[in-house]
Amino acid sequence: MIPGLRGSDHIGITVPDMDAAHDFFVRVLGADHVYSLPGKDGDDDWMQRQLDVHPRTKIIEIRFYRLGNGSNFEVFTYDAADGQADMPRNSDIGGHHVALYVDDMDAAVAHLRREGVAVLGEPIYSAGPAAGQRWVYFTAPWGMNFELVSFPTGKSYETEAPVKLWHPAHPAE
């Protein structure tokens, strides 16, 4: 274990359009914009050494958001000197999604649809150890996958588990 590890601090995301991302995080998801940082570039190898990107890449802006009960997001826009790759799919190496807990799945899905957000399919009921959970994917304006999850009465694995997964609705447990 890493000495002193407490948990996750933030999720970093690169977006193509900071204004569209800001609207999505604040208006659609309900995040609070906490602060912004100016860009960074240089004519040395700092970008490559510290971030493993092309040395002439420029960070245009960074914004920090807090979402609900402790999910912080660090959102970047870059001017990538060597171009930018497409968004990986979940099945690609490096594929990913961010899951957000909601108390009422149906109300949350209805909100996303009213806001014009692409919801992928319909909420699914999980089985096995995750029974009691519902989930559905949706996509951000830049194509990144997000997921809504809800399990207000818990998941079946919890009845006998010595360790439970952290629950955003019950952060002290």
CSV table of C-alpha atoms in Angstrom, one decimal:
chain,number,residue,atom,x,y,z
A,1,MET,CA,0.0,0.0,0.0
A,2,ILE,CA,1.1,3.5,-0.7
A,3,PRO,CA,2.0,5.1,2.7
A,4,GLY,CA,-0.7,7.5,3.9
A,5,LEU,CA,-3.1,6.7,1.0
A,6,ARG,CA,-6.6,8.0,1.8
A,7,GLY,CA,-8.5,7.6,-1.4
A,8,SER,CA,-9.2,9.2,-4.8
A,9,ASP,CA,-8.7,13.0,-5.0
A,10,HIS,CA,-9.9,13.8,-8.5
A,11,ILE,CA,-10.6,12.5,-12.0
A,12,GLY,CA,-8.8,14.3,-14.8
A,13,ILE,CA,-10.5,14.6,-18.1
A,14,THR,CA,-9.3,16.3,-21.4
A,15,VAL,CA,-12.1,17.9,-23.4
A,16,PRO,CA,-12.1,19.6,-26.8
A,17,ASP,CA,-14.3,22.6,-25.8
A,18,MET,CA,-14.1,24.0,-22.2
A,19,ASP,CA,-17.2,26.0,-22.5
A,20,ALA,CA,-19.3,23.0,-23.6
A,21,ALA,CA,-17.7,20.9,-20.8
A,22,HIS,CA,-18.4,23.6,-18.2
A,23,ASP,CA,-22.1,23.7,-19.3
A,24,PHE,CA,-22.3,19.9,-19.0
A,25,PHE,CA,-20.6,19.7,-15.6
A,26,VAL,CA,-22.5,22.7,-14.1
A,27,ARG,CA,-25.9,22.8,-15.7
A,28,VAL,CA,-26.5,19.2,-16.6
A,29,LEU,CA,-24.6,17.3,-13.8
A,30,GLY,CA,-25.0,20.0,-11.1
A,31,ALA,CA,-21.3,20.3,-10.3
A,32,ASP,CA,-19.8,23.4,-8.7
A,33,HIS,CA,-17.0,25.2,-10.5
A,34,VAL,CA,-14.4,25.7,-7.8
A,35,TYR,CA,-11.5,27.4,-9.6
A,36,SER,CA,-9.5,27.7,-12.8
A,37,LEU,CA,-5.8,27.7,-13.7
A,38,PRO,CA,-4.2,29.3,-16.7
A,39,GLY,CA,-2.5,27.3,-19.4
A,40,LYS,CA,1.0,26.0,-19.4
A,41,ASP,CA,3.6,25.5,-22.1
A,42,GLY,CA,7.3,25.9,-22.5
A,43,ASP,CA,10.2,25.5,-24.8
A,44,ASP,CA,11.9,22.8,-22.7
A,45,ASP,CA,10.9,19.2,-22.1
A,46,TRP,CA,8.6,19.8,-19.1
A,47,MET,CA,5.4,18.7,-20.8
A,48,GLN,CA,7.1,15.5,-22.0
A,49,ARG,CA,8.9,14.8,-18.7
A,50,GLN,CA,5.9,15.5,-16.4
A,51,LEU,CA,2.9,14.6,-18.5
A,52,ASP,CA,4.2,12.2,-21.2
A,53,VAL,CA,2.9,14.4,-24.1
A,54,HIS,CA,4.7,16.0,-27.0
A,55,PRO,CA,7.1,18.6,-25.6
A,56,ARG,CA,5.5,21.4,-27.6
A,57,THR,CA,2.0,20.6,-26.4
A,58,LYS,CA,0.2,23.5,-24.6
A,59,ILE,CA,-2.3,23.3,-21.8
A,60,ILE,CA,-4.9,26.0,-22.7
A,61,GLU,CA,-6.9,26.0,-19.4
A,62,ILE,CA,-7.6,23.8,-16.4
A,63,ARG,CA,-10.9,24.0,-14.4
A,64,PHE,CA,-11.7,22.2,-11.2
A,65,TYR,CA,-15.3,21.1,-10.3
A,66,ARG,CA,-16.8,19.4,-7.3
A,67,LEU,CA,-19.7,17.0,-7.9
A,68,GLY,CA,-21.9,16.0,-5.0
A,69,ASN,CA,-20.3,14.1,-2.2
A,70,GLY,CA,-16.6,14.4,-3.0
A,71,SER,CA,-16.2,13.6,-6.7
A,72,ASN,CA,-13.7,16.3,-7.9
A,73,PHE,CA,-12.9,16.7,-11.6
A,74,GLU,CA,-9.9,18.4,-13.2
A,75,VAL,CA,-10.8,19.4,-16.7
A,76,PHE,CA,-8.2,20.2,-19.3
A,77,THR,CA,-8.1,21.7,-22.8
A,78,TYR,CA,-4.9,21.1,-24.7
A,79,ASP,CA,-3.4,22.3,-28.0
A,80,ALA,CA,-1.6,19.0,-28.7
A,81,ALA,CA,1.4,19.5,-30.9
A,82,ASP,CA,1.1,16.1,-32.4
A,83,GLY,CA,-2.7,15.9,-32.7
A,84,GLN,CA,-5.3,14.2,-30.6
A,85,ALA,CA,-6.5,10.6,-30.7
A,86,ASP,CA,-10.2,9.7,-30.8
A,87,MET,CA,-12.0,8.9,-27.6
A,88,PRO,CA,-11.3,5.2,-26.8
A,89,ARG,CA,-14.3,2.8,-26.6
A,90,ASN,CA,-14.9,0.9,-23.4
A,91,SER,CA,-13.5,-2.2,-25.1
A,92,ASP,CA,-10.2,-0.4,-26.1
A,93,ILE,CA,-7.1,-0.5,-24.0
A,94,GLY,CA,-7.4,2.6,-21.8
A,95,GLY,CA,-11.2,2.6,-22.3
A,96,HIS,CA,-13.0,4.1,-19.4
A,97,HIS,CA,-16.1,5.6,-17.9
A,98,VAL,CA,-17.1,7.6,-14.9
A,99,ALA,CA,-19.9,6.2,-12.8
A,100,LEU,CA,-22.1,8.7,-10.8
A,101,TYR,CA,-24.4,7.5,-8.0
A,102,VAL,CA,-28.0,8.7,-8.0
A,103,ASP,CA,-30.8,8.1,-5.5
A,104,ASP,CA,-33.6,8.0,-8.2
A,105,MET,CA,-32.5,6.4,-11.5
A,106,ASP,CA,-35.7,7.2,-13.4
A,107,ALA,CA,-35.7,10.9,-12.4
A,108,ALA,CA,-32.0,11.1,-13.3
A,109,VAL,CA,-32.5,9.5,-16.7
A,110,ALA,CA,-35.5,11.7,-17.4
A,111,HIS,CA,-33.4,14.8,-16.5
A,112,LEU,CA,-30.6,13.7,-18.9
A,113,ARG,CA,-33.0,13.2,-21.7
A,114,ARG,CA,-34.7,16.6,-21.2
A,115,GLU,CA,-31.2,18.1,-21.4
A,116,GLY,CA,-30.6,16.4,-24.8
A,117,VAL,CA,-27.9,14.0,-23.4
A,118,ALA,CA,-27.6,10.7,-25.3
A,119,VAL,CA,-28.6,7.9,-22.9
A,120,LEU,CA,-27.5,4.5,-24.2
A,121,GLY,CA,-30.4,2.1,-23.9
A,122,GLU,CA,-32.5,1.7,-20.8
A,123,PRO,CA,-31.5,1.2,-17.1
A,124,ILE,CA,-30.5,-2.4,-16.5
A,125,TYR,CA,-31.0,-4.4,-13.3
A,126,SER,CA,-27.8,-6.1,-12.1
A,127,ALA,CA,-27.7,-9.7,-11.0
A,128,GLY,CA,-25.4,-11.8,-8.8
A,129,PRO,CA,-23.3,-9.9,-6.2
A,130,ALA,CA,-24.5,-6.6,-7.7
A,131,ALA,CA,-28.2,-7.5,-7.4
A,132,GLY,CA,-30.1,-4.4,-6.1
A,133,GLN,CA,-28.3,-2.1,-8.5
A,134,ARG,CA,-29.5,-0.4,-11.7
A,135,TRP,CA,-27.2,1.2,-14.2
A,136,VAL,CA,-27.3,3.0,-17.6
A,137,TYR,CA,-24.6,4.7,-19.7
A,138,PHE,CA,-24.8,8.1,-21.2
A,139,THR,CA,-22.3,10.2,-23.2
A,140,ALA,CA,-20.9,13.7,-22.6
A,141,PRO,CA,-20.9,16.2,-25.5
A,142,TRP,CA,-17.3,15.2,-26.3
A,143,GLY,CA,-18.2,11.5,-26.5
A,144,MET,CA,-16.9,10.3,-23.1
A,145,ASN,CA,-18.9,7.6,-21.4
A,146,PHE,CA,-20.5,8.2,-18.1
A,147,GLU,CA,-22.7,5.9,-16.1
A,148,LEU,CA,-25.5,6.4,-13.7
A,149,VAL,CA,-25.8,3.8,-10.9
A,150,SER,CA,-28.3,3.4,-8.1
A,151,PHE,CA,-28.7,0.9,-5.3
A,152,PRO,CA,-30.6,2.6,-2.5
A,153,THR,CA,-31.2,-0.6,-0.7
A,154,GLY,CA,-27.7,-1.9,-1.2
A,155,LYS,CA,-26.3,-4.8,-3.2
A,156,SER,CA,-26.6,-8.4,-2.4
A,157,TYR,CA,-22.9,-9.0,-1.8
A,158,GLU,CA,-23.1,-6.6,1.2
A,159,THR,CA,-25.0,-9.1,3.5
A,160,GLU,CA,-21.9,-11.1,4.2
A,161,ALA,CA,-19.0,-9.1,2.9
A,162,PRO,CA,-16.2,-8.2,5.4
A,163,VAL,CA,-15.4,-5.1,3.3
A,164,LYS,CA,-17.9,-3.1,1.3
A,165,LEU,CA,-17.3,-0.8,-1.6
A,166,TRP,CA,-17.4,2.9,-0.7
A,167,HIS,CA,-20.9,4.4,-1.2
A,168,PRO,CA,-21.3,8.0,-2.1
A,169,ALA,CA,-24.7,8.3,-0.3
A,170,HIS,CA,-23.0,7.0,2.9
A,171,PRO,CA,-19.4,8.3,2.8
A,172,ALA,CA,-18.6,7.7,6.4
A,173,GLU,CA,-19.4,4.0,6.3
